[in-house]
Short mmCIF file of C-alpha atoms and ligand atoms in Angstrom, two decimals:
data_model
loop_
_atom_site.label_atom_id
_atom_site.label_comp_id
_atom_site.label_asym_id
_atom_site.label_seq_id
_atom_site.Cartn_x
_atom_site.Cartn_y
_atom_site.Cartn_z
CA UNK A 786 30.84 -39.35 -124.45
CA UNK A 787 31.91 -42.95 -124.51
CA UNK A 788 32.93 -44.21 -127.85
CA UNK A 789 29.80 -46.50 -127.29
CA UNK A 790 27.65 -43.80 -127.35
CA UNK A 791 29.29 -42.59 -130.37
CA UNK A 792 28.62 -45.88 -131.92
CA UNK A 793 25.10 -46.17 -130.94
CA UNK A 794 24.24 -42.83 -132.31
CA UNK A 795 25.73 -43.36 -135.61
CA UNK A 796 23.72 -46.13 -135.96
CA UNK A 797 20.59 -44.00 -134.98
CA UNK A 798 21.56 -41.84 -138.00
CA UNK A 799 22.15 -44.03 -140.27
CA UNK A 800 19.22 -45.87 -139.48
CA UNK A 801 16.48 -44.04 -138.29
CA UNK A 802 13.83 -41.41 -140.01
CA UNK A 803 15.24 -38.77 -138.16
CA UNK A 804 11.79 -37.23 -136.27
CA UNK A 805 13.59 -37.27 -132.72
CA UNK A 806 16.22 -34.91 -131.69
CA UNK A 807 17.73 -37.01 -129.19
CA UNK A 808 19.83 -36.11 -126.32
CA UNK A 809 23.22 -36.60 -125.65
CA UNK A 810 23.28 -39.00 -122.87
CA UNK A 811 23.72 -42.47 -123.02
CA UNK A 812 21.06 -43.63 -120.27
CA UNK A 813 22.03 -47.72 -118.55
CA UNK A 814 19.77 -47.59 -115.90
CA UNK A 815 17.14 -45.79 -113.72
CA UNK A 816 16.62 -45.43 -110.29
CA UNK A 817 13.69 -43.72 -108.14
CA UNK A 818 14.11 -40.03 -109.40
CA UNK A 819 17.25 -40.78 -111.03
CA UNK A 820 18.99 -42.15 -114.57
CA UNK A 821 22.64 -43.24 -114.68
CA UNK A 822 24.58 -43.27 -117.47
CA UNK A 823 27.00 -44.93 -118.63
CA UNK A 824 30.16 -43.26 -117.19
CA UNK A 825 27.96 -44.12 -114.02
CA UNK A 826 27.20 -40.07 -113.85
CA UNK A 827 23.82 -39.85 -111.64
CA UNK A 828 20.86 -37.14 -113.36
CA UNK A 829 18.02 -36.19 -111.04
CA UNK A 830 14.96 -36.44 -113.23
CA UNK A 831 12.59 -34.01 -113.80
CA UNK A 832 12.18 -34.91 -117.58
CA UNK A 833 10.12 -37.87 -116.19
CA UNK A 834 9.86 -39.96 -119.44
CA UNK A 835 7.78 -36.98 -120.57
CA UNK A 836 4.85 -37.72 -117.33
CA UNK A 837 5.27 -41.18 -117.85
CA UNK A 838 7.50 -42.13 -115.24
CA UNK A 839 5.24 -41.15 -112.00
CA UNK A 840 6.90 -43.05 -109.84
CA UNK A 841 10.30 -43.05 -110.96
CA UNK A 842 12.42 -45.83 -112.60
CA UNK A 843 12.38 -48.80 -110.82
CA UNK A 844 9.56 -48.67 -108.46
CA UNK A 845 8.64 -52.47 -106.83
CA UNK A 846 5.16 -52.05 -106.97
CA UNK A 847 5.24 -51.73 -110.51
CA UNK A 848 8.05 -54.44 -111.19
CA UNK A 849 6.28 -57.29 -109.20
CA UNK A 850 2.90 -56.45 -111.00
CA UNK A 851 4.87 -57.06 -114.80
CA UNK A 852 7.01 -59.77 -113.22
CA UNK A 853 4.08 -61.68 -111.80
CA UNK A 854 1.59 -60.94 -114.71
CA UNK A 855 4.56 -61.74 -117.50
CA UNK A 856 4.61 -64.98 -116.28
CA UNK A 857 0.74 -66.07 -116.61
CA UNK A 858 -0.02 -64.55 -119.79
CA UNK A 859 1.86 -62.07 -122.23
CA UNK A 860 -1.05 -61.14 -124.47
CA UNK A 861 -4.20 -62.74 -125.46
CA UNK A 862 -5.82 -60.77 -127.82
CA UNK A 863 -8.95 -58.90 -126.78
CA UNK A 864 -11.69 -61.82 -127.96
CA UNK A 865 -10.57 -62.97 -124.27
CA UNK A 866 -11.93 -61.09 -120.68
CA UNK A 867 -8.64 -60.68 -119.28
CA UNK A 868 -8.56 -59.81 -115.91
CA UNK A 869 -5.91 -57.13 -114.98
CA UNK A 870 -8.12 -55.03 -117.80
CA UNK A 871 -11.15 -55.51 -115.84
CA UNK A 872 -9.18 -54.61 -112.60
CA UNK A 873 -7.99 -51.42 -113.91
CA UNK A 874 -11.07 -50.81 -115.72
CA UNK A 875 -13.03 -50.72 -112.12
CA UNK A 876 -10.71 -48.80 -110.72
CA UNK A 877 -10.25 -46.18 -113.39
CA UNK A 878 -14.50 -45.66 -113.86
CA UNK A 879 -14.33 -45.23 -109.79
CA UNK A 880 -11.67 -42.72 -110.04
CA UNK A 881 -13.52 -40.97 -113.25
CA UNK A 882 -17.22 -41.24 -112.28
CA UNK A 883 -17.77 -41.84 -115.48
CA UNK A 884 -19.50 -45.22 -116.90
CA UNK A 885 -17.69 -47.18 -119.94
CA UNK A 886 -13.97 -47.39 -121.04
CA UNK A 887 -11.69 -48.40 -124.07
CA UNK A 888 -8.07 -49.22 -123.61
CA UNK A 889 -5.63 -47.83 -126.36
CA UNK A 890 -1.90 -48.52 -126.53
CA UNK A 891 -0.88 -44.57 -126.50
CA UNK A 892 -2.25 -41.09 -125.99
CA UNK A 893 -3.11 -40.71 -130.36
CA UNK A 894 -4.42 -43.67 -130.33
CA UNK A 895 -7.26 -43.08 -127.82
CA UNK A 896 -7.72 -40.01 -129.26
CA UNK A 897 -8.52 -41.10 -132.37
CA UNK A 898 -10.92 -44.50 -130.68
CA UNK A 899 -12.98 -40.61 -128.89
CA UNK A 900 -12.78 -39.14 -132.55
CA UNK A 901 -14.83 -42.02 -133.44
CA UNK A 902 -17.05 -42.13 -130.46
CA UNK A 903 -17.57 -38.71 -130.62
CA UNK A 904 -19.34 -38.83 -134.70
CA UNK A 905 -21.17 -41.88 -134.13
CA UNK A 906 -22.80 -40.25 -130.95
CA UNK A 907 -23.66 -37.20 -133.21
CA UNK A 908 -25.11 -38.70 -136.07
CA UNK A 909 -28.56 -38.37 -136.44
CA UNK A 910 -28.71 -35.26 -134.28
CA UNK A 911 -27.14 -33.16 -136.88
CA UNK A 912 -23.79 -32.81 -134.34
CA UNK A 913 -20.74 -32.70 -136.75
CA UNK A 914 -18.02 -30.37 -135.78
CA UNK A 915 -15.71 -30.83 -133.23
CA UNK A 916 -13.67 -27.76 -131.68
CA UNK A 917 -9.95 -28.23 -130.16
CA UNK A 918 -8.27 -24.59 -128.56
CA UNK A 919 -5.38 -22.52 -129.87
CA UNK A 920 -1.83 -24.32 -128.48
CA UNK A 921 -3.06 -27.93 -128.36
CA UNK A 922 -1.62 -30.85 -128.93
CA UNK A 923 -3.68 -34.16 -128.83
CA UNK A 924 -1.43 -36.24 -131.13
CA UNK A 925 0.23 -37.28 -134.32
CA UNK A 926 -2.28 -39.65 -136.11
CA UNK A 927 -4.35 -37.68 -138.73
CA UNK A 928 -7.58 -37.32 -136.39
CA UNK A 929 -5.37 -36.49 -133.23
CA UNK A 930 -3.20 -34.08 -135.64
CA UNK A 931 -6.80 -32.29 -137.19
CA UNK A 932 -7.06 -31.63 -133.43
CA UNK A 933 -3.35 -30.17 -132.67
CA UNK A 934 -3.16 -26.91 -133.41
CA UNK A 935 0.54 -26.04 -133.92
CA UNK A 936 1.74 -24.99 -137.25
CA UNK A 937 5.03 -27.06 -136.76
CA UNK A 938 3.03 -30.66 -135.87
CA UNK A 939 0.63 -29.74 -139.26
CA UNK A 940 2.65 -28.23 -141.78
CA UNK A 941 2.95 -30.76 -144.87
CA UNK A 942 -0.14 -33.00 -143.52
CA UNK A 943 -3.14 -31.77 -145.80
CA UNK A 944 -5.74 -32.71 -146.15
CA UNK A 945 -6.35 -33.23 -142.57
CA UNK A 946 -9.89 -34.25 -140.95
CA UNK A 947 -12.84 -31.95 -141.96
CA UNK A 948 -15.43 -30.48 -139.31
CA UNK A 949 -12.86 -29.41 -137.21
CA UNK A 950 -12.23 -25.96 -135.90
CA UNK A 951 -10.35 -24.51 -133.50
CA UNK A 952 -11.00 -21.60 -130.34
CA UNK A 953 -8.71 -19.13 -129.18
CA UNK A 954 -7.35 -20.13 -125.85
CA UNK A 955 -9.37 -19.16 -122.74
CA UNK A 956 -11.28 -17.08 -125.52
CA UNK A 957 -14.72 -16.87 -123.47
CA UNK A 958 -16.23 -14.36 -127.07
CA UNK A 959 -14.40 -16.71 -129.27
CA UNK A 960 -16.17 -19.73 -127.56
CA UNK A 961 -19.68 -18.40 -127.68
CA UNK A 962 -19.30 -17.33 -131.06
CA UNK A 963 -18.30 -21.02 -132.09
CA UNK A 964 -20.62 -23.36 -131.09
CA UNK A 965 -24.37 -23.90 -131.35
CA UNK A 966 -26.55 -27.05 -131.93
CA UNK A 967 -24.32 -28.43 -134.62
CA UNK A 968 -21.34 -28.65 -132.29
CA UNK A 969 -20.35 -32.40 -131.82
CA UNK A 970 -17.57 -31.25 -128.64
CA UNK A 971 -15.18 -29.58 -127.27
CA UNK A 972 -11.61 -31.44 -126.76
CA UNK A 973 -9.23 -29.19 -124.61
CA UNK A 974 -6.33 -29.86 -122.33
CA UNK A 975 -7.40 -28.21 -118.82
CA UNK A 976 -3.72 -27.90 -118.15
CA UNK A 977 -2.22 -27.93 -122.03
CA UNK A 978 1.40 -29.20 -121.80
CA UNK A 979 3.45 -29.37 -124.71
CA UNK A 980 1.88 -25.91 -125.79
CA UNK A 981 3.45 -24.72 -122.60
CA UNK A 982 1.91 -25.13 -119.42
CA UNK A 983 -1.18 -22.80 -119.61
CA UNK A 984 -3.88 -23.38 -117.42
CA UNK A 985 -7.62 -23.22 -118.77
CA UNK A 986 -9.37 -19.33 -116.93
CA UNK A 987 -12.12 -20.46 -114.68
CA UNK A 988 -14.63 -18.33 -116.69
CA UNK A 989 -13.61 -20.17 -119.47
CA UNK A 990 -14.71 -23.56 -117.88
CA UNK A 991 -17.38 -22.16 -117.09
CA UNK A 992 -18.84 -20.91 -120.22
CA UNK A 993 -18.02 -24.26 -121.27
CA UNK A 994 -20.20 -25.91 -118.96
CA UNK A 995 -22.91 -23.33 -119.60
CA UNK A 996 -23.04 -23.73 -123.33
CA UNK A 997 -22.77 -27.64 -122.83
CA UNK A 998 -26.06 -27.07 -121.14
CA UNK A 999 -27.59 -24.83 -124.01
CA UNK A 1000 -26.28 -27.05 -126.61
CA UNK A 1001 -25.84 -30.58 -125.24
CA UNK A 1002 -22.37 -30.85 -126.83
CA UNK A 1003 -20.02 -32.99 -125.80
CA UNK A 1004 -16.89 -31.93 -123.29
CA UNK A 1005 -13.80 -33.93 -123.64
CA UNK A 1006 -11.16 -33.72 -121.56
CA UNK A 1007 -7.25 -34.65 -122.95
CA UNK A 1008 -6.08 -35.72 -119.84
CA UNK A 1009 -2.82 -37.79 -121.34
CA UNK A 1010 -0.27 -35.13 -119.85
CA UNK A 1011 -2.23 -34.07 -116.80
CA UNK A 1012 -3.97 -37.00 -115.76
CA UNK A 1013 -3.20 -39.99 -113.13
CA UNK A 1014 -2.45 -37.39 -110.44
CA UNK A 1015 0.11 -35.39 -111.73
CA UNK A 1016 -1.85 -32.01 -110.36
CA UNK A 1017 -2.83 -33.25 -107.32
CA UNK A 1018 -6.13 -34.48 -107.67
CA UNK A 1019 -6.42 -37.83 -110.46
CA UNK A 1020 -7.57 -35.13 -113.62
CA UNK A 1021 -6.70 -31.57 -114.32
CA UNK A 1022 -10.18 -30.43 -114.72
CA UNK A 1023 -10.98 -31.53 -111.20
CA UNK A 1024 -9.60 -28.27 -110.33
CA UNK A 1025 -12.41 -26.32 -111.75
CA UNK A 1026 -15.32 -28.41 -110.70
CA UNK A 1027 -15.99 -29.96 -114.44
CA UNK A 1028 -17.71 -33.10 -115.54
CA UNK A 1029 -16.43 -34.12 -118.55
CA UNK A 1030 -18.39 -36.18 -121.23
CA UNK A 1031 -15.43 -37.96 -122.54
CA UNK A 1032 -11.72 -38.02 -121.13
CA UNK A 1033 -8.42 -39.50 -122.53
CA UNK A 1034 -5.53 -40.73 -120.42
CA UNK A 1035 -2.30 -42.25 -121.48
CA UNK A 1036 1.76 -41.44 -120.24
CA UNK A 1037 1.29 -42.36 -116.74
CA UNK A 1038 -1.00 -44.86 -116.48
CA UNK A 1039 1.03 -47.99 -118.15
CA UNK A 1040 3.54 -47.34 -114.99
CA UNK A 1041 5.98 -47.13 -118.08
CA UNK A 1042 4.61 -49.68 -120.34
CA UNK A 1043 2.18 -48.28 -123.26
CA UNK A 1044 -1.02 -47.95 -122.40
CA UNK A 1045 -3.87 -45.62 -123.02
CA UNK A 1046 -7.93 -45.40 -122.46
CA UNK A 1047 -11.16 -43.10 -123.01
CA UNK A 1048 -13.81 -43.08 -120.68
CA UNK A 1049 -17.25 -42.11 -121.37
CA UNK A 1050 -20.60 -41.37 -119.30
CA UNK A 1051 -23.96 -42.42 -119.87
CA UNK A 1052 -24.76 -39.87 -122.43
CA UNK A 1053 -22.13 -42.03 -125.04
CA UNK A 1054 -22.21 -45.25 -122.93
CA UNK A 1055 -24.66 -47.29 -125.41
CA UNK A 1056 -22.71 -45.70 -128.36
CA UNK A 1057 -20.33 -48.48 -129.31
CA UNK A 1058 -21.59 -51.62 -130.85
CA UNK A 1059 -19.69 -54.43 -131.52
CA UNK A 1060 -16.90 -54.04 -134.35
CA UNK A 1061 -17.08 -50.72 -134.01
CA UNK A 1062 -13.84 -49.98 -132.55
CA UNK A 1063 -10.81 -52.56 -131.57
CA UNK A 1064 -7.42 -52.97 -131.46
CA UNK A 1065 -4.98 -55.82 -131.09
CA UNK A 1066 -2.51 -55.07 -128.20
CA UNK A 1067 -4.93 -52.53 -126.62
CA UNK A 1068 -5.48 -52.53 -122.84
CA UNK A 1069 -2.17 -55.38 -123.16
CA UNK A 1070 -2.96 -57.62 -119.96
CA UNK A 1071 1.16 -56.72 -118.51
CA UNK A 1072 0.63 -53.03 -118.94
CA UNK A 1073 -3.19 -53.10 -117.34
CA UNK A 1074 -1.46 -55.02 -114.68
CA UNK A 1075 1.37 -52.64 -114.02
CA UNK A 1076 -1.40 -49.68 -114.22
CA UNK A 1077 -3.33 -51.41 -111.44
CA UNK A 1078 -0.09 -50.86 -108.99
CA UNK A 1079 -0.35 -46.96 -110.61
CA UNK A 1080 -3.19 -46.48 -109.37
CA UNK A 1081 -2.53 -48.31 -105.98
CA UNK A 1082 0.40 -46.02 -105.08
CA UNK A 1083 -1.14 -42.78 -107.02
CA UNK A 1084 -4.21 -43.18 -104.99
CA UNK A 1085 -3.96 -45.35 -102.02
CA UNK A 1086 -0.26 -44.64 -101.41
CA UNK A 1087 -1.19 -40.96 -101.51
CA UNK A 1088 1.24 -40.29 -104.32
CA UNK A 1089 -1.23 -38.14 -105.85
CA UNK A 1090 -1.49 -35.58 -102.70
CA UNK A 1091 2.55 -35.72 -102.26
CA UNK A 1092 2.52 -34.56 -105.89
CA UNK A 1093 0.45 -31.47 -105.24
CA UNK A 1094 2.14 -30.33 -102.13
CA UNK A 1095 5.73 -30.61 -103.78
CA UNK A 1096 4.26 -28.75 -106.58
CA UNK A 1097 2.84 -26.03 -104.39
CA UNK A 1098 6.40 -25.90 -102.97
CA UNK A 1099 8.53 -25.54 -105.90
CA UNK A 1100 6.05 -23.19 -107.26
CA UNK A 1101 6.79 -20.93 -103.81
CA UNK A 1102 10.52 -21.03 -104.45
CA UNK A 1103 9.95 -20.30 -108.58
CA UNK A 1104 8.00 -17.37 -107.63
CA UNK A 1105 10.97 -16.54 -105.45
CA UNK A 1106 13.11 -16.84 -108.02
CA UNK A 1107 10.82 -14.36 -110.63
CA UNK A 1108 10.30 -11.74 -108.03
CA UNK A 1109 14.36 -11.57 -108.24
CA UNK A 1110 15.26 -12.15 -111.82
CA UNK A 1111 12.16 -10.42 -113.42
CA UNK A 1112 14.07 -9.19 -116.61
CA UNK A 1113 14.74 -13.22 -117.15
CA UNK A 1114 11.72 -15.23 -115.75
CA UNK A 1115 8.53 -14.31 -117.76
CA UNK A 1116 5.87 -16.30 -116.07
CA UNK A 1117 5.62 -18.83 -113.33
CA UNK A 1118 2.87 -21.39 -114.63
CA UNK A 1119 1.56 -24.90 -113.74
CA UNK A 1120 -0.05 -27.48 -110.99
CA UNK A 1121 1.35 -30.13 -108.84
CA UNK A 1122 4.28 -31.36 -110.92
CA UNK A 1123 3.42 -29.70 -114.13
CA UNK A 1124 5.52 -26.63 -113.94
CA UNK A 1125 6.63 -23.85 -116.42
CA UNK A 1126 8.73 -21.42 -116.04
CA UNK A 1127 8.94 -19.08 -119.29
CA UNK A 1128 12.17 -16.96 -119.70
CA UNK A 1129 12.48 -13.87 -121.88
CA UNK A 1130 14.85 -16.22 -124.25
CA UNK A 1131 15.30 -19.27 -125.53
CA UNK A 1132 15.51 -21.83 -122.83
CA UNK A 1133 17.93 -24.63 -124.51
CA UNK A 1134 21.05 -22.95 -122.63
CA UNK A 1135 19.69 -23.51 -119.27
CA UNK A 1136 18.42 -27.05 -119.90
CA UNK A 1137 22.03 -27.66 -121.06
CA UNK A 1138 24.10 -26.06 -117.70
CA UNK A 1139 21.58 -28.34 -115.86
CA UNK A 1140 22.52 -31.56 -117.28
CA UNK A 1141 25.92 -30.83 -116.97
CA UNK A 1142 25.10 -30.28 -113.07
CA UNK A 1143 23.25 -33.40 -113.46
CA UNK A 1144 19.97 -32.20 -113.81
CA UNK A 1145 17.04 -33.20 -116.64
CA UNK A 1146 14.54 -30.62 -117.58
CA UNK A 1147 12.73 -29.79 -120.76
CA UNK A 1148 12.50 -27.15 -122.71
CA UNK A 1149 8.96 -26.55 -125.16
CA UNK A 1150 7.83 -23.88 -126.62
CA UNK A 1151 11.37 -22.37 -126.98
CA UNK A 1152 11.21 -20.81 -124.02
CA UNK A 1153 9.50 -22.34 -121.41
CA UNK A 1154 11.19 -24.77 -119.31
CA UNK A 1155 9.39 -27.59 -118.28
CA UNK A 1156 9.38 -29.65 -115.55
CA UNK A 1157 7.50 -32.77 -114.87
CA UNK A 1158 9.17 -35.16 -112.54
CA UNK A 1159 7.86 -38.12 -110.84
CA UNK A 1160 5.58 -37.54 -107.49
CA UNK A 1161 8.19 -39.66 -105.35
CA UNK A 1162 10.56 -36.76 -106.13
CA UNK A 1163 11.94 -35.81 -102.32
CA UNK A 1164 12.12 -32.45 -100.90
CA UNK A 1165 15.85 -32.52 -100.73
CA UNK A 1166 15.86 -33.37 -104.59
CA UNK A 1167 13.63 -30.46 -105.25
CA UNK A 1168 15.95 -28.42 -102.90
CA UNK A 1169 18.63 -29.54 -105.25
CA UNK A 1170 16.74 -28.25 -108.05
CA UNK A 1171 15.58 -24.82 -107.19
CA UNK A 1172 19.32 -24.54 -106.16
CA UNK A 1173 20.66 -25.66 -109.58
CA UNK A 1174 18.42 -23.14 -110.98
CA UNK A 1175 18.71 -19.97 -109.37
CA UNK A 1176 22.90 -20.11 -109.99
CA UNK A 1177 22.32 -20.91 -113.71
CA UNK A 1178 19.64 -17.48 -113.56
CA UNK A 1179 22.45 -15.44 -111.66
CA UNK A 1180 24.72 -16.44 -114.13
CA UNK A 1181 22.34 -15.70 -117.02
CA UNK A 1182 21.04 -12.43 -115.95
N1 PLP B 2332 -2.43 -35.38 -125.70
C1 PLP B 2332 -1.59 -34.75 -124.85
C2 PLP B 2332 -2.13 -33.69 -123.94
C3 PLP B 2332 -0.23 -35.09 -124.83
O1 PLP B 2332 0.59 -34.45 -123.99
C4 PLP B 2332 0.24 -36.10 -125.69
C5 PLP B 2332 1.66 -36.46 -125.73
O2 PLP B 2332 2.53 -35.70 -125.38
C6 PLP B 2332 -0.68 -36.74 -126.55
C7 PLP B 2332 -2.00 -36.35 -126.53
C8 PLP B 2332 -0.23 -37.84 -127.47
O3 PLP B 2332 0.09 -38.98 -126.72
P1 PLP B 2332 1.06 -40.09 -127.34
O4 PLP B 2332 2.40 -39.47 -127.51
O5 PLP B 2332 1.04 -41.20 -126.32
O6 PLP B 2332 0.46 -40.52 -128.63
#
C-alpha cells in the first residue's frame, strides 16, 4: 500500500459516515475487463462496479456518446424534451414491450417513483398491499427498504412503509395463501442478487402469472441487478416466459453514469398525471446518451448473447469444480454473468487469495461468492479465472 493510499483512507475515516467497508486497493484507472492500481498492479474484474460496468472500463462507444453529448448540453432540467431521453426511451419500450417509462437517477430511486405508481393505480379498486419475497433487496430509501427483506438493511429503520408483506421465496403455498383482490403487486427479483444468486422455480412464476389472472394484481419485476443483458436475454424474467406489469432497471444501463427507469404497460400507462412524480437530474441527458451506446453494443453488438454463452461456460467449469471439491462448494447458482458459487464457509478468504493473484470477486451473503463481470470478459480471462479458483479450492480443502 502506497503511503497515498494510506493518506486517502485516513481521510475517508476521518471524514466519512462510515456505511462502506471499502477495499484495500487504490484503483487509477480501468481498462476493458481490467483496473490498475496504483503500483500499476493489473486486477481482472469480475466485481464489475457491482453490474454496472457491462462493458468494462473504458469502452469507446460509451466515451464518444458522454464526450459528444457533454459538449451540447450538461443538464437541462426535465421542463425541456431532451433528446438522448427520448432516444433511449424508444429503445428501452422496444426492448421491454411495455408502453410508458420514467427515468430515475439510481436503482432506490425508481423503486420508490413504482412504489408510487403502484398505489395510485390501486386506489379506488380497494388494491393496497404490496408483497416483496424472502432475501430481497430493492433498496435503501424507506419505500425500497419496506420492500428489502434482510434483517441487517432494516434493523433500526422503524417505522417503515405499511401494507407491505413479504412471501417466502419460491413459496408456491405461501404465495396463494397471500394474495387475493386486495393485493396491489408483487415486486420480486427473478434472479435476486445481493440475497445470493437464487433463481425464481418455474412453478413459482407460474403461480404468479396464474393468480395475476385471478386477481388482476400487479407483477413487477426488479430488474436493477439482472437487467440490460446480463443473463443473456435483456431481463431475467425473460427466462420464464413472464410479462411483467411494471419493471425497474438501473446499474447497467447509465454505461457507468447514474441512471435508472420503470417501465409500465397499458394497464398503469394513463396512471401518472402531471406533478405526480419528477425529479431534477432524472433521465440526465449525458447518462441517457451514454445508455443509448448500452444498448447499441448490449443489443446490436450482440453483447447480450456473448454474455450468456460465457456464462453457460464458466458455469460448466464451476460445476467441474463442485463435482471435485463437494465438501467445499455448496451450490453452483446463476445465469449468464450472474454467478454464485456458495461454499460451506465464509467466503472472505478466497475473495482475498484472489486479489492478491489479481483477481476481483465478491463475496454476499457470507458465503457465496459472487461474480458479475462485464460481457466483453474474454474466454482466456475466464480461463484465468476458473484457474485462479480451483488452486485457491485445492488449497482450501
Ligand atoms: N434492486 C436490486 C435488485 C439491486 O441489486 C439494487 C442494488 O444493488 C437495488 C435495487 C438498489 O439500486 P441502487 O443501489 O442503484 O439504489
Amino acid at each position: 500500500m502506497t503511503s497515498r493510499f494510506q493518506e486517502l483512507s485516513d481521510k475517508e475515516s476521518k471524514y466519512f459516515f462510515h456505511t462502506y467497508k471499502r477495499l484495500s486497493l487504490d484503483i487509477v484507472r480501468g481498462e476493458g475487463s481490467e483496473l490498475i492500481d496504483r503500483d500499476g498492479k493489473r486486477y481482472l474484474d469480475f466485481f464489475g462496479g457491482l453490474a454496472v460496468n457491462a462493458l468494462g472500463y473504458g469502452h469507446p462507444a460509451v466515451l464518444t456518446a458522454i464526450r459528444e453529448q457533454s459538449e451540447r448540453y450538461l443538464h437541462l432540467s426535465n421542463y425541456y424534451i431532451q433528446e438522448p431521453q427520448i432516444k433511449l426511451a424508444e429503445r428501452l419500450i422496444k426492448a421491454s414491450g411495455l408502453r410508458k417509462i420514467f427515468f430515475a437517477n439510481s436503482g432506490t430511486e425508481a423503486v420508490e417513483g413504482v412504489i408510487k405508481l403502484a398505489r395510485k393505480w390501486g386506489k379506488g379498486q380497494g388494491k393496497t398491499t404490496l408483497y416483496a419475497l424472502s432475501n430481497s433487496f430493492h433498496g435503501r430509501t424507506m419505500g425500497a427498504l419496506t420492500l428489502t427483506d434482510r434483517p441487517k438493511y432494516r434493523e433500526g429503520f422503524d417505522p417503515l412503509l405499511p401494507n407491505v408483506g413479504h412471501i417466502g421465496f419460491n413459496d408456491v403455498t405461501a404465495l396463494n395463501g397471500a394474495v387475493n383482490e386486495n393485493t396491489l403487486g408483487v415486486v420480486l427479483e427473478f434472479i435476486q442478487g445481493e440475497g445470493g444468486i437464487y433463481q425464481v422455480s418455474r412453478e413459482f412464476a407460474d403461480s404468479l402469472q396464474e393468480l395475476r389472472r385471478r386477481y388482476g394484481f400487479l407483477i413487477i419485476a426488479d430488474e436493477i441487478q439482472s437487467g440490460v443483458g446480463r443473463t443473456g436475454k435483456f431481463f431475467g424474467f425473460e427466462h420464464y416466459g413472464v410479462q411483467p406489469d411494471i419493471v425497474v432497471i438501473a446499474k447497467a444501463i447509465g454505461g457507468g453514469l447514474p441512471l435508472g427507469a420503470f417501465l409500465g404497460n397499458e394497464r398503469v400507462a394513463d396512471t401518472f398525471e402531471v406533478g405526480n412524480h419528477g425529479t431534477t437530474f432524472g433521465g440526465n441527458p449525458v447518462a441517457c446518451a451514454a445508455g443509448v451506446a448500452v444498448m447499441e453494443q448490449v443489443i446490436d453488438g450482440r453483447l447480450m448473447e456473448q454474455a450468456g454463452r460465457t456464462g453457460e461456460m464458466l458455469l460448466d467449469a464451476f460445476h467441474g469444480m463442485r463435482a471435485e471439491l463437494p465438501a467445499l462448494i455448496k451450490e453452483v447458482r446463476g445465469r449468464g454473468l450472474m454467478l454464485g458459487l456458495e461454499l460451506t464457509r465464509p467466503g472472505q478468504a478466497v475473495v482475498d487469495e484472489l486479489q492478491r493473484m489479481g483477481i476481483l470477486i465478491n463475496c454476499t451473503n457470507t458465503t457465496v461468492l459472487r461474480m458479475l463481470p462485464p460481457y466483453i470478459v474474454t474466454r482466456q480471462e475466464c480461463d484465468r479465472v476458473v484457474a485462479a479458483l480451483r488452486e485457491v479450492f485445492r488449497s482450501l480443502a
